[in-house]
Amino acid sequence: MSAAPFDVAPVQERVRTLVPTLRLVAGAADYAAVKSLADFPAPCAYVVLAAEQYTNAPAGHGRPGEQVPVSQDGAVTFGIVVAVRNYREQRGAQVSQELIAVLGAIRGAVVGYVPPGAGTRPCQLSRGRLADYDAGTALWEDVYTTSQSIGVLA
């Protein structure tokens, strides 16, 4: 068992493999580097860890300065930010169709997927929203939940 944060890399790889229409599937650092909607290499997706919430577990007893074994179960939230673009039409209808197709493929790859790791559960879609839209580029955010167990063996 590990005390490391949830690793989104297997989710990234799954989306990259199962949704070949995406030009890029990347992580938080690449997403943070994008400065404007025009800079997204659409269609593309960014998988980012959003939050972890762990329950406190009985830790046992130890002497001061000693580390004791601990295991905790937690809820994990991660997001997939998707950018799509249609240069031919600025009103949104064609962008909407492209977004529906890309989101359907990504959701089909992620919902029900059990990531590797201790205590993980099938991923579930929690919510989605249009984050931004400008001149034929739409930015959509889907939020997923799963779980994981962390711990130290001391």
PDB file of C-alpha atoms in Angstrom:
ATOM      1  CA  MET A   1       0.000   0.000   0.000  1.00  0.00           C
ATOM      2  CA  SER A   2       1.162   3.510  -0.730  1.00  0.00           C
ATOM      3  CA  ALA A   3       0.531   6.944   0.733  1.00  0.00           C
ATOM      4  CA  ALA A   4       0.883   8.589  -2.697  1.00  0.00           C
ATOM      5  CA  PRO A   5      -1.927  10.691  -4.176  1.00  0.00           C
ATOM      6  CA  PHE A   6      -4.268   9.147  -6.740  1.00  0.00           C
ATOM      7  CA  ASP A   7      -2.471   8.692 -10.058  1.00  0.00           C
ATOM      8  CA  VAL A   8      -4.472  10.013 -13.033  1.00  0.00           C
ATOM      9  CA  ALA A   9      -1.943   8.615 -15.562  1.00  0.00           C
ATOM     10  CA  PRO A  10      -3.861   5.331 -16.098  1.00  0.00           C
ATOM     11  CA  VAL A  11      -7.028   7.339 -16.820  1.00  0.00           C
ATOM     12  CA  GLN A  12      -5.081   9.508 -19.279  1.00  0.00           C
ATOM     13  CA  GLU A  13      -3.713   6.413 -21.015  1.00  0.00           C
ATOM     14  CA  ARG A  14      -7.163   4.817 -21.212  1.00  0.00           C
ATOM     15  CA  VAL A  15      -8.667   7.938 -22.809  1.00  0.00           C
ATOM     16  CA  ARG A  16      -5.679   8.251 -25.162  1.00  0.00           C
ATOM     17  CA  THR A  17      -6.098   4.613 -26.268  1.00  0.00           C
ATOM     18  CA  LEU A  18      -9.897   4.422 -26.510  1.00  0.00           C
ATOM     19  CA  VAL A  19     -10.578   7.885 -27.962  1.00  0.00           C
ATOM     20  CA  PRO A  20      -8.165   8.127 -30.921  1.00  0.00           C
ATOM     21  CA  THR A  21      -9.947  11.187 -32.354  1.00  0.00           C
ATOM     22  CA  LEU A  22      -8.297  13.344 -29.676  1.00  0.00           C
ATOM     23  CA  ARG A  23      -5.174  15.149 -30.869  1.00  0.00           C
ATOM     24  CA  LEU A  24      -3.826  15.367 -27.320  1.00  0.00           C
ATOM     25  CA  VAL A  25      -4.537  13.780 -23.943  1.00  0.00           C
ATOM     26  CA  ALA A  26      -2.437  15.417 -21.228  1.00  0.00           C
ATOM     27  CA  GLY A  27      -2.357  16.388 -17.564  1.00  0.00           C
ATOM     28  CA  ALA A  28      -2.515  19.353 -15.235  1.00  0.00           C
ATOM     29  CA  ALA A  29       0.811  20.944 -16.211  1.00  0.00           C
ATOM     30  CA  ASP A  30      -0.101  21.045 -19.910  1.00  0.00           C
ATOM     31  CA  TYR A  31      -3.575  22.359 -19.089  1.00  0.00           C
ATOM     32  CA  ALA A  32      -2.116  25.137 -16.922  1.00  0.00           C
ATOM     33  CA  ALA A  33       0.186  26.186 -19.771  1.00  0.00           C
ATOM     34  CA  VAL A  34      -2.729  27.026 -22.091  1.00  0.00           C
ATOM     35  CA  LYS A  35      -3.358  30.781 -22.074  1.00  0.00           C
ATOM     36  CA  SER A  36      -6.472  31.148 -24.276  1.00  0.00           C
ATOM     37  CA  LEU A  37      -9.159  29.065 -25.957  1.00  0.00           C
ATOM     38  CA  ALA A  38      -7.400  29.518 -29.299  1.00  0.00           C
ATOM     39  CA  ASP A  39      -4.307  27.761 -27.879  1.00  0.00           C
ATOM     40  CA  PHE A  40      -6.034  24.412 -27.265  1.00  0.00           C
ATOM     41  CA  PRO A  41      -5.060  21.769 -29.874  1.00  0.00           C
ATOM     42  CA  ALA A  42      -8.701  20.725 -30.235  1.00  0.00           C
ATOM     43  CA  PRO A  43     -10.068  18.180 -29.982  1.00  0.00           C
ATOM     44  CA  CYS A  44      -8.114  17.473 -26.829  1.00  0.00           C
ATOM     45  CA  ALA A  45      -8.566  16.398 -23.208  1.00  0.00           C
ATOM     46  CA  TYR A  46      -6.736  17.098 -19.953  1.00  0.00           C
ATOM     47  CA  VAL A  47      -7.078  14.748 -16.968  1.00  0.00           C
ATOM     48  CA  VAL A  48      -6.446  16.512 -13.649  1.00  0.00           C
ATOM     49  CA  LEU A  49      -6.663  15.423 -10.027  1.00  0.00           C
ATOM     50  CA  ALA A  50      -9.169  17.696  -8.292  1.00  0.00           C
ATOM     51  CA  ALA A  51      -9.514  16.506  -4.690  1.00  0.00           C
ATOM     52  CA  GLU A  52      -9.038  13.678  -2.220  1.00  0.00           C
ATOM     53  CA  GLN A  53     -11.008  13.241   1.016  1.00  0.00           C
ATOM     54  CA  TYR A  54      -9.919  10.508   3.445  1.00  0.00           C
ATOM     55  CA  THR A  55     -11.635   9.169   6.534  1.00  0.00           C
ATOM     56  CA  ASN A  56      -9.721   8.953   9.780  1.00  0.00           C
ATOM     57  CA  ALA A  57      -8.962   5.392  10.814  1.00  0.00           C
ATOM     58  CA  PRO A  58      -7.965   4.025  14.212  1.00  0.00           C
ATOM     59  CA  ALA A  59      -4.191   4.304  14.208  1.00  0.00           C
ATOM     60  CA  GLY A  60      -3.376   2.110  17.153  1.00  0.00           C
ATOM     61  CA  HIS A  61      -0.834   3.081  19.758  1.00  0.00           C
ATOM     62  CA  GLY A  62       2.816   3.954  19.535  1.00  0.00           C
ATOM     63  CA  ARG A  63       5.511   5.642  21.504  1.00  0.00           C
ATOM     64  CA  PRO A  64       6.446   9.270  20.766  1.00  0.00           C
ATOM     65  CA  GLY A  65       8.644   9.452  17.683  1.00  0.00           C
ATOM     66  CA  GLU A  66       7.434   6.068  16.416  1.00  0.00           C
ATOM     67  CA  GLN A  67       5.428   5.562  13.207  1.00  0.00           C
ATOM     68  CA  VAL A  68       2.584   3.032  13.391  1.00  0.00           C
ATOM     69  CA  PRO A  69       0.780   1.267  10.523  1.00  0.00           C
ATOM     70  CA  VAL A  70      -2.222   3.217   9.230  1.00  0.00           C
ATOM     71  CA  SER A  71      -4.696   2.546   6.427  1.00  0.00           C
ATOM     72  CA  GLN A  72      -7.306   5.059   5.238  1.00  0.00           C
ATOM     73  CA  ASP A  73     -10.077   4.878   2.640  1.00  0.00           C
ATOM     74  CA  GLY A  74     -10.923   7.961   0.656  1.00  0.00           C
ATOM     75  CA  ALA A  75     -12.992   9.519  -2.082  1.00  0.00           C
ATOM     76  CA  VAL A  76     -11.113  10.808  -5.115  1.00  0.00           C
ATOM     77  CA  THR A  77     -12.363  13.460  -7.531  1.00  0.00           C
ATOM     78  CA  PHE A  78     -10.734  14.109 -10.893  1.00  0.00           C
ATOM     79  CA  GLY A  79     -11.721  16.192 -13.863  1.00  0.00           C
ATOM     80  CA  ILE A  80     -11.444  15.790 -17.595  1.00  0.00           C
ATOM     81  CA  VAL A  81     -11.371  19.122 -19.420  1.00  0.00           C
ATOM     82  CA  VAL A  82     -12.279  18.794 -23.106  1.00  0.00           C
ATOM     83  CA  ALA A  83     -11.773  21.360 -25.872  1.00  0.00           C
ATOM     84  CA  VAL A  84     -13.468  21.050 -29.273  1.00  0.00           C
ATOM     85  CA  ARG A  85     -13.485  23.470 -32.183  1.00  0.00           C
ATOM     86  CA  ASN A  86     -15.324  24.073 -35.441  1.00  0.00           C
ATOM     87  CA  TYR A  87     -13.933  26.842 -37.651  1.00  0.00           C
ATOM     88  CA  ARG A  88     -16.753  26.699 -40.213  1.00  0.00           C
ATOM     89  CA  GLU A  89     -19.532  27.779 -37.918  1.00  0.00           C
ATOM     90  CA  GLN A  90     -19.578  30.319 -35.108  1.00  0.00           C
ATOM     91  CA  ARG A  91     -23.100  29.874 -33.726  1.00  0.00           C
ATOM     92  CA  GLY A  92     -22.503  26.682 -31.819  1.00  0.00           C
ATOM     93  CA  ALA A  93     -24.588  23.978 -33.528  1.00  0.00           C
ATOM     94  CA  GLN A  94     -21.681  22.162 -35.192  1.00  0.00           C
ATOM     95  CA  VAL A  95     -19.447  22.624 -32.156  1.00  0.00           C
ATOM     96  CA  SER A  96     -22.246  21.136 -30.073  1.00  0.00           C
ATOM     97  CA  GLN A  97     -22.391  18.025 -32.269  1.00  0.00           C
ATOM     98  CA  GLU A  98     -18.608  17.600 -32.081  1.00  0.00           C
ATOM     99  CA  LEU A  99     -18.705  18.041 -28.291  1.00  0.00           C
ATOM    100  CA  ILE A 100     -21.474  15.450 -27.915  1.00  0.00           C
ATOM    101  CA  ALA A 101     -19.471  12.910 -29.934  1.00  0.00           C
ATOM    102  CA  VAL A 102     -16.200  13.503 -28.053  1.00  0.00           C
ATOM    103  CA  LEU A 103     -17.854  13.527 -24.610  1.00  0.00           C
ATOM    104  CA  GLY A 104     -19.725  10.322 -25.440  1.00  0.00           C
ATOM    105  CA  ALA A 105     -16.482   8.579 -26.361  1.00  0.00           C
ATOM    106  CA  ILE A 106     -14.602   9.836 -23.279  1.00  0.00           C
ATOM    107  CA  ARG A 107     -17.433   8.994 -20.902  1.00  0.00           C
ATOM    108  CA  GLY A 108     -17.719   5.554 -22.502  1.00  0.00           C
ATOM    109  CA  ALA A 109     -14.027   4.981 -21.756  1.00  0.00           C
ATOM    110  CA  VAL A 110     -14.083   6.259 -18.157  1.00  0.00           C
ATOM    111  CA  VAL A 111     -17.476   5.466 -16.563  1.00  0.00           C
ATOM    112  CA  GLY A 112     -17.176   2.056 -14.911  1.00  0.00           C
ATOM    113  CA  TYR A 113     -13.384   1.884 -15.330  1.00  0.00           C
ATOM    114  CA  VAL A 114     -11.601   0.629 -12.209  1.00  0.00           C
ATOM    115  CA  PRO A 115      -8.175   2.305 -12.017  1.00  0.00           C
ATOM    116  CA  PRO A 116      -5.236   0.316 -10.654  1.00  0.00           C
ATOM    117  CA  GLY A 117      -4.490   0.757  -6.971  1.00  0.00           C
ATOM    118  CA  ALA A 118      -5.565  -0.327  -3.526  1.00  0.00           C
ATOM    119  CA  GLY A 119      -9.246   0.119  -2.754  1.00  0.00           C
ATOM    120  CA  THR A 120     -10.213   1.690  -6.075  1.00  0.00           C
ATOM    121  CA  ARG A 121     -13.819   1.519  -7.240  1.00  0.00           C
ATOM    122  CA  PRO A 122     -15.413   2.027 -10.669  1.00  0.00           C
ATOM    123  CA  CYS A 123     -15.253   5.633 -11.879  1.00  0.00           C
ATOM    124  CA  GLN A 124     -18.568   7.471 -11.939  1.00  0.00           C
ATOM    125  CA  LEU A 125     -19.523  10.717 -13.643  1.00  0.00           C
ATOM    126  CA  SER A 126     -20.507  13.277 -11.018  1.00  0.00           C
ATOM    127  CA  ARG A 127     -21.248  16.359 -13.134  1.00  0.00           C
ATOM    128  CA  GLY A 128     -20.365  18.227 -16.300  1.00  0.00           C
ATOM    129  CA  ARG A 129     -20.540  21.846 -17.392  1.00  0.00           C
ATOM    130  CA  LEU A 130     -19.663  24.197 -20.209  1.00  0.00           C
ATOM    131  CA  ALA A 131     -16.704  26.157 -18.844  1.00  0.00           C
ATOM    132  CA  ASP A 132     -16.125  28.540 -21.767  1.00  0.00           C
ATOM    133  CA  TYR A 133     -17.076  29.164 -25.387  1.00  0.00           C
ATOM    134  CA  ASP A 134     -15.634  31.615 -27.896  1.00  0.00           C
ATOM    135  CA  ALA A 135     -15.542  31.826 -31.706  1.00  0.00           C
ATOM    136  CA  GLY A 136     -16.118  28.160 -32.420  1.00  0.00           C
ATOM    137  CA  THR A 137     -14.168  26.680 -29.480  1.00  0.00           C
ATOM    138  CA  ALA A 138     -15.974  25.048 -26.570  1.00  0.00           C
ATOM    139  CA  LEU A 139     -14.359  24.059 -23.273  1.00  0.00           C
ATOM    140  CA  TRP A 140     -16.219  21.440 -21.234  1.00  0.00           C
ATOM    141  CA  GLU A 141     -15.425  20.056 -17.758  1.00  0.00           C
ATOM    142  CA  ASP A 142     -16.548  16.613 -16.594  1.00  0.00           C
ATOM    143  CA  VAL A 143     -15.994  15.645 -12.946  1.00  0.00           C
ATOM    144  CA  TYR A 144     -15.598  11.989 -11.965  1.00  0.00           C
ATOM    145  CA  THR A 145     -15.360  10.195  -8.634  1.00  0.00           C
ATOM    146  CA  THR A 146     -13.675   6.987  -7.527  1.00  0.00           C
ATOM    147  CA  SER A 147     -12.038   5.802  -4.311  1.00  0.00           C
ATOM    148  CA  GLN A 148      -8.642   4.657  -3.135  1.00  0.00           C
ATOM    149  CA  SER A 149      -6.993   3.369   0.010  1.00  0.00           C
ATOM    150  CA  ILE A 150      -3.723   4.785   1.273  1.00  0.00           C
ATOM    151  CA  GLY A 151      -1.526   3.777   4.135  1.00  0.00           C
ATOM    152  CA  VAL A 152       1.864   3.164   5.638  1.00  0.00           C
ATOM    153  CA  LEU A 153       3.168  -0.098   7.010  1.00  0.00           C
ATOM    154  CA  ALA A 154       5.609   1.651   9.371  1.00  0.00           C
TER     155      ALA A 154
END
